[in-house]
Coordinates of C-alpha atoms in Angstrom, one line a residue:
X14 CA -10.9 -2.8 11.7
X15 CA -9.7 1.0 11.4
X16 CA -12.0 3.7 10.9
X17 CA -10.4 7.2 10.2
X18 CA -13.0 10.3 9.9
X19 CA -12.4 13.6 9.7
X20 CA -8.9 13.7 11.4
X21 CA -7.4 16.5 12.3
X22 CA -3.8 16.7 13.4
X23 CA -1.9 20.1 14.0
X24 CA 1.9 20.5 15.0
X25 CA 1.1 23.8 16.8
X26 CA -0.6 25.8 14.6
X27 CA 0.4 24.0 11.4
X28 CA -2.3 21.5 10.0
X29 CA -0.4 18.0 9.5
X30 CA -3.3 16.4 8.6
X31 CA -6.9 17.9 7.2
X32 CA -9.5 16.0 7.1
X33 CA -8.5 12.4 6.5
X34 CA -11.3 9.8 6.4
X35 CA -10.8 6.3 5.1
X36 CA -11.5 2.7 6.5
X37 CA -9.2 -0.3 6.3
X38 CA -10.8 -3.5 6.6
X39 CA -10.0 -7.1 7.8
X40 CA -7.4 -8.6 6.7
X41 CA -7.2 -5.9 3.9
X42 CA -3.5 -4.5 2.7
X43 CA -4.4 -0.7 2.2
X44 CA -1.7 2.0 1.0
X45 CA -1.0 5.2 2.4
X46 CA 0.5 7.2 -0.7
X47 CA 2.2 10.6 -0.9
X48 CA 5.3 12.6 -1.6
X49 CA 7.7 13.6 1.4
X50 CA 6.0 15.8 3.9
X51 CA 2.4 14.5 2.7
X52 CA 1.5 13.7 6.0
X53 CA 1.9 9.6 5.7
X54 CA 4.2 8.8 8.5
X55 CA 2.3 11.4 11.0
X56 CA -0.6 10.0 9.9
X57 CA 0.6 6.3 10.6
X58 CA 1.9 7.4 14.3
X59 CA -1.5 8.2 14.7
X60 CA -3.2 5.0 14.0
X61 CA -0.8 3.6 16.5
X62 CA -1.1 6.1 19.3
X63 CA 2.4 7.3 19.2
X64 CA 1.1 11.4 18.0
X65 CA -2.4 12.7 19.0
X66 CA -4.7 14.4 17.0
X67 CA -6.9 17.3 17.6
X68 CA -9.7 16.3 16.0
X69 CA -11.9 13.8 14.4
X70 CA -11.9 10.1 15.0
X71 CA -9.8 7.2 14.9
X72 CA -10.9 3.9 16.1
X73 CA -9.0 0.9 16.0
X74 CA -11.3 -2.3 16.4
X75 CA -14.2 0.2 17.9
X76 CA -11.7 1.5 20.2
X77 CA -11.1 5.5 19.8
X78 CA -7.6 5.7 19.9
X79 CA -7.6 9.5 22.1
X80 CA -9.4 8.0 24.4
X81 CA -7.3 5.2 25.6
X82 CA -5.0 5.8 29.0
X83 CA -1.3 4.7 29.3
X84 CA -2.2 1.6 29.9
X85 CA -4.8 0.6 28.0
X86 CA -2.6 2.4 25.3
X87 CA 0.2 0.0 26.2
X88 CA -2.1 -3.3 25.5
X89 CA -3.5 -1.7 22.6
X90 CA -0.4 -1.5 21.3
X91 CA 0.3 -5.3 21.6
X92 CA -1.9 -5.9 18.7
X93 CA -0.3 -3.0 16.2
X94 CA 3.4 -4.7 15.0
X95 CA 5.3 -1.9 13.4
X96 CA 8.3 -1.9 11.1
X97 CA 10.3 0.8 10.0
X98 CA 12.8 2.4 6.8
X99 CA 15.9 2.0 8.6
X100 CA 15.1 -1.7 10.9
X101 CA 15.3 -0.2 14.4
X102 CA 17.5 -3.4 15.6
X103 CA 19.4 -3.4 18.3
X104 CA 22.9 -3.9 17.6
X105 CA 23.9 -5.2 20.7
X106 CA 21.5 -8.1 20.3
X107 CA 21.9 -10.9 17.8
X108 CA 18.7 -12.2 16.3
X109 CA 17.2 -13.9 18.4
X110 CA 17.3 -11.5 20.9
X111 CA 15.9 -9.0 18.6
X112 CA 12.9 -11.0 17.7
X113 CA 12.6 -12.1 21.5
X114 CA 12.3 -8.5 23.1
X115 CA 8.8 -7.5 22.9
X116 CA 8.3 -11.2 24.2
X117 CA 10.7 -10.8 27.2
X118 CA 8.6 -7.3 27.4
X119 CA 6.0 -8.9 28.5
X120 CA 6.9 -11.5 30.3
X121 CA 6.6 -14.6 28.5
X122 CA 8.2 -18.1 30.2
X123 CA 11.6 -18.9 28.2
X124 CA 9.9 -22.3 26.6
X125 CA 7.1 -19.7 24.4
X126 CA 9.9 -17.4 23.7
X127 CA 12.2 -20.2 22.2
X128 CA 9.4 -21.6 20.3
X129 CA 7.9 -18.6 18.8
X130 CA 11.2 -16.8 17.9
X131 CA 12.1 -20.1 16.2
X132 CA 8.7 -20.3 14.3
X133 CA 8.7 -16.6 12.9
X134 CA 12.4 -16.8 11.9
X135 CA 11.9 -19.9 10.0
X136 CA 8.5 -17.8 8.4
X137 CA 10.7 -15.1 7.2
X138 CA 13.8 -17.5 6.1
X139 CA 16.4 -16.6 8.8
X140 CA 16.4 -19.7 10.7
X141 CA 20.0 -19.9 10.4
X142 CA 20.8 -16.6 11.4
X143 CA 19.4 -17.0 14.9
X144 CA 22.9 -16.1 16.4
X145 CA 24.2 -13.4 14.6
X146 CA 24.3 -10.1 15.1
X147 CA 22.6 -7.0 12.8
X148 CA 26.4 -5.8 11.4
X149 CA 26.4 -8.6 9.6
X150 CA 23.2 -8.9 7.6
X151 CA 21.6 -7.5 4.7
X152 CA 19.7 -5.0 4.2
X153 CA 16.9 -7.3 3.2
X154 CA 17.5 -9.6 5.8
X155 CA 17.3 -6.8 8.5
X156 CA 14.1 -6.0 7.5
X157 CA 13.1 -9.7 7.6
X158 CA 14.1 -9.5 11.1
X159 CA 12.3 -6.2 12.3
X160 CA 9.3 -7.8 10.4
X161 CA 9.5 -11.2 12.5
X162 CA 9.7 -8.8 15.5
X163 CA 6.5 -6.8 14.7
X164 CA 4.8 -10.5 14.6
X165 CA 5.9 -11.4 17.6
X166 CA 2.9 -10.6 20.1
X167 CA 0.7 -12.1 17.2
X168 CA -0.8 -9.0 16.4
X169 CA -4.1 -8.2 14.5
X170 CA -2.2 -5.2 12.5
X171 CA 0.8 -4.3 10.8
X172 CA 2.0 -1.1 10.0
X173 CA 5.0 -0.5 7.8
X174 CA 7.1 3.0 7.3
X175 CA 8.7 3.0 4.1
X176 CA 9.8 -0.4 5.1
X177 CA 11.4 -0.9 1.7
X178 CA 12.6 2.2 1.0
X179 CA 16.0 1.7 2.2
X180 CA 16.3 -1.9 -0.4
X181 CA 17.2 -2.4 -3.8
X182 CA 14.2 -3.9 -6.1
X183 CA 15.3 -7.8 -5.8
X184 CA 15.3 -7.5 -2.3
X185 CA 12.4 -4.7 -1.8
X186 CA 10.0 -7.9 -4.4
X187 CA 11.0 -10.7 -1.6
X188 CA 9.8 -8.7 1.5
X189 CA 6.9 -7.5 -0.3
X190 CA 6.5 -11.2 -1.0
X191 CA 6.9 -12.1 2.8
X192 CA 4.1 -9.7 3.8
X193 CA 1.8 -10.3 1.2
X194 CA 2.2 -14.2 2.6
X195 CA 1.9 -12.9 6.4
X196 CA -1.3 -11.1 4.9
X197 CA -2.9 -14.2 3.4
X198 CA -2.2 -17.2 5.9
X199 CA -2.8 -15.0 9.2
X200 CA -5.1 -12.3 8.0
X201 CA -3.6 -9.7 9.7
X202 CA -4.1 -6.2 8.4
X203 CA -1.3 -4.3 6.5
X204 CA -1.2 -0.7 6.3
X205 CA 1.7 0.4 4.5
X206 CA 3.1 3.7 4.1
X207 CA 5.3 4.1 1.4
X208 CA 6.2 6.6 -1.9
X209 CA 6.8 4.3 -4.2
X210 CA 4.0 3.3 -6.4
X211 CA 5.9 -0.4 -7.0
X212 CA 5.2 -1.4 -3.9
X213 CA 1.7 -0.6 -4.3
X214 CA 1.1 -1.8 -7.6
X215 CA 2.3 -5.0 -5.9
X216 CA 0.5 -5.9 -2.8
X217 CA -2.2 -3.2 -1.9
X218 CA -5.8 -4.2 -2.0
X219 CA -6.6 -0.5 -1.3
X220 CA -5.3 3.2 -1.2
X221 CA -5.3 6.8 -0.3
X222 CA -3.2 9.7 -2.3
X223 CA -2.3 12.1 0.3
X224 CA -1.0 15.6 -0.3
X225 CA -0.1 18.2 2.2
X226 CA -2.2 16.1 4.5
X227 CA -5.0 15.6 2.9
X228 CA -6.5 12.7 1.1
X229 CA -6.6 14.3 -2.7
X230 CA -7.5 10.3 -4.4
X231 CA -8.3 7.3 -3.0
X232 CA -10.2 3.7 -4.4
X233 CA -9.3 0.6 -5.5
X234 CA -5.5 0.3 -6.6
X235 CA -7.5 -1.5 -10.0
X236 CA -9.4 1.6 -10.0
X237 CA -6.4 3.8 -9.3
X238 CA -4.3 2.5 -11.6
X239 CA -6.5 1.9 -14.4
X240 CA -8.8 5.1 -14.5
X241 CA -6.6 7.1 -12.1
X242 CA -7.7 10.5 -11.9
X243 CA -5.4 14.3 -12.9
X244 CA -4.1 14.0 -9.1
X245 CA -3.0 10.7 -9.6
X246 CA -1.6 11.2 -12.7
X247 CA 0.4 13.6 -11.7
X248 CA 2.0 11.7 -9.3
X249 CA 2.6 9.1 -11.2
X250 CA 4.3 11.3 -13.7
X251 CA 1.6 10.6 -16.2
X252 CA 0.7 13.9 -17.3
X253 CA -1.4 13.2 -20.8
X254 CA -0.3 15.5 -23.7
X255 CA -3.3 14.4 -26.4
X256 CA -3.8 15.6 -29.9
X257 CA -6.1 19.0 -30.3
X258 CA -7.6 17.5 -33.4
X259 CA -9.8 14.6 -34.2
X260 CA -11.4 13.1 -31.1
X261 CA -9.5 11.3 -28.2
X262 CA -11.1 8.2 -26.9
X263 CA -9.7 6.8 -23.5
X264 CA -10.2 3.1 -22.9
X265 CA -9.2 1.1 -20.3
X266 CA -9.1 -2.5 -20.1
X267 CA -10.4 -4.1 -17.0
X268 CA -8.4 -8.2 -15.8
X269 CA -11.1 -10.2 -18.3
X270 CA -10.1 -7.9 -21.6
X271 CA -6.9 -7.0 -20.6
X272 CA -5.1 -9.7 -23.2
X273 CA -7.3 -9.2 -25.9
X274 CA -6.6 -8.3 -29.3
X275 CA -9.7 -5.4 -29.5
X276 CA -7.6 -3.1 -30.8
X277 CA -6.0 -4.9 -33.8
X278 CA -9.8 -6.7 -34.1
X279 CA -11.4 -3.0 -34.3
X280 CA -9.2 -1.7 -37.4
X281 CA -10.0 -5.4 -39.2
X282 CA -13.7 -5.0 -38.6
X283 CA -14.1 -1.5 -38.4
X284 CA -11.7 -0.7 -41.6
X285 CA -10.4 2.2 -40.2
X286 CA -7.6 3.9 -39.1
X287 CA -6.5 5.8 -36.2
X288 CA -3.6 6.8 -33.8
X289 CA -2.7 5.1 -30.8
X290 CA -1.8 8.4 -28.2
X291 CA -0.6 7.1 -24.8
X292 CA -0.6 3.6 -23.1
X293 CA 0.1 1.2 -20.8
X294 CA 0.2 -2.3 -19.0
X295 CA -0.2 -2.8 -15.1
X296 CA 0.3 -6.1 -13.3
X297 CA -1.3 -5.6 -10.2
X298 CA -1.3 -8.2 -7.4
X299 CA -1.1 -10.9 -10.0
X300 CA -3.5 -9.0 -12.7
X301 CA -2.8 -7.8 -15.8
X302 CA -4.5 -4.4 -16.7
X303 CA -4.3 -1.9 -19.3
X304 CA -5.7 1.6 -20.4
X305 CA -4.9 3.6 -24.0
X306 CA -5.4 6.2 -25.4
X307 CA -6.4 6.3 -29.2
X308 CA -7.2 9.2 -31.8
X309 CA -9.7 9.3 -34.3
X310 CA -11.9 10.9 -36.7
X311 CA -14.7 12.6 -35.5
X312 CA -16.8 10.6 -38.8
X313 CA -15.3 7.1 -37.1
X314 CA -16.9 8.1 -33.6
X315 CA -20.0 6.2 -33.8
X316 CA -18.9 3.1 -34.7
X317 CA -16.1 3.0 -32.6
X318 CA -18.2 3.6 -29.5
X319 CA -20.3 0.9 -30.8
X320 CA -17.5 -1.6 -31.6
X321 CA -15.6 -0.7 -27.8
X322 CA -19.2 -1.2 -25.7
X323 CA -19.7 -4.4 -26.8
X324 CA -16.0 -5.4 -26.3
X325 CA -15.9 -5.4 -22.5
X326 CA -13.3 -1.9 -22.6
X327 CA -14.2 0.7 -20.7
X328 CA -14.3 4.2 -22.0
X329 CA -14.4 8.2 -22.0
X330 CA -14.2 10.9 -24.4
X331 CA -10.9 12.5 -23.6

């Protein structure tokens, strides 16, 4: 669906983007991650034509994005909804006309338009809100609107800037709800830019760490979250501190294990004792996981290895 190699994207002489390579497949929901100034949003505009980039490639659908003219550009662009932080409304429109616009755009007969702007408001739960204007919503429900907008060509891609940003968490869990539904009945492809690792932890299939505009992490959000790497953990604010003495085992519980009892079942069997270090559960998409981190004696090692391998737990010497 997108294929990103080796992009290069300088604001004069200053390198945005370094070197970025990832794929994004069907109907896949795939994270772009990063502080402020990482690159993500530039990096986005990119995927959708609105920045150029010096070199590399991007291909959307086989298509290589620098090659495209202003009109195939323009049609292009019909299939890539987009939906932004701050809602981009019009406030001179009430909501229907909102979600209408791109429709009008392109000159759809006034039947489709009243039929489709009635179907996606009743998808994202503003049916009755058809007539008023954006001063008078939510923050939530703006979004809800911009997001019924982005759907309106039908398109085969959705890209989201910080979309939730701007929401508190009750709201920010029901939007990520509505795209993860969008995701799964249309199989459209979600690329999502955001900096908060919630959001991922809650919908991505998929995602890349980026840092000064370069990808420094990238996998499996499973594989992120549960093994995630000293980059990673620094973002995340997870910095280990771990005991200098005795020997430090890392274990991380993949969905089957995750509930358990091998740790409690370890100190029955084993007859041993040892110190639990560092850890953590993750619900991710619907999946619990779980790493920790314990300490032991270096005459326990053996048998512990032993004990954890047949388990199903994942492991490293710390």
């Amino acid at each position: 669906m997108i294929h990103i190699k080796n992009l290069k994207k300088y604001y004069g002489k200053n390198l945005i983007i370094n070197d970025v390579s990832f794929d994004v497949g069907q109907g896949e929901i795939f994270a772009i991650v990063g502080h402020s100034g990482a690159g993500k949003s530039t990096l986005l505009r990119c995927i959708n034509g609105l920045e150029s980039y010096q070199g590399g490639n991007l291909l959307v659908e086989g298509k290589e994005i620098k090659n495209l003219n202003d009109n195939e550009l323009r049609h292009f662009r019909k299939n890539v909804g987009m939906i932004f932080q701050h809602f981009a409304l019009m406030s001179r429109k009430n909501v229907f006309e909102n979600v209408a616009t791109p429709l009008r755009f392109w000159g759809y007969d006034e039947s489709y338009i009243n039929s489709r702007v009635s179907e996606l408001l009743e998808l994202v739960e503003l049916g009755e809100k058809k007539s008023v204007y954006p001063a008078s919503l939510s923050g939530g429900q703006k979004q809800r609107v911009a997001i019924a907008r982005a759907l309106a060509l039908n398109p085969k891609i959705l890209l989201s800037d910080e979309a939730t940003s701007a929401l508190d968490p009750k709201i920010t869990k029901g939007v990520l709800e509505l795209l993860a539904k969008i995701n799964k009945e249309f199989g459209i492809s979600i690329v999502l830019v955001t900096h908060e690792m919630e959001v991922v932890k809650k919908i991505a299939n998929t995602a890349v760490l980026l840092d000064r505009g370069e990808v420094v992490s990238s996998g499996t959000t499973q594989d992120l979250f549960l093994k995630p790497d000293e980059k990673m953990r620094h973002f995340l604010g997870e910095d280990e501190i771990l005991p200098t003495s005795g020997v430090n085992v890392k274990l991380y519980f993949p969905k089957e294990v995750a509930q358990n009892s091998v740790i409690t079942t370890m100190a029955r069997e084993l007859d041993i004792n040892f110190n639990i270090v560092w850890g953590k559960l993750e619900e991710l998409g619907g999946i619990v996981l779980g790493n920790l981190v314990i300490n032991i004696d270096e005459k326990d090692k053996e048998k512990v290895i032993n004990f954890i391998e047949k388990s199903g737990v994942l492991w490293e010497i710390g």
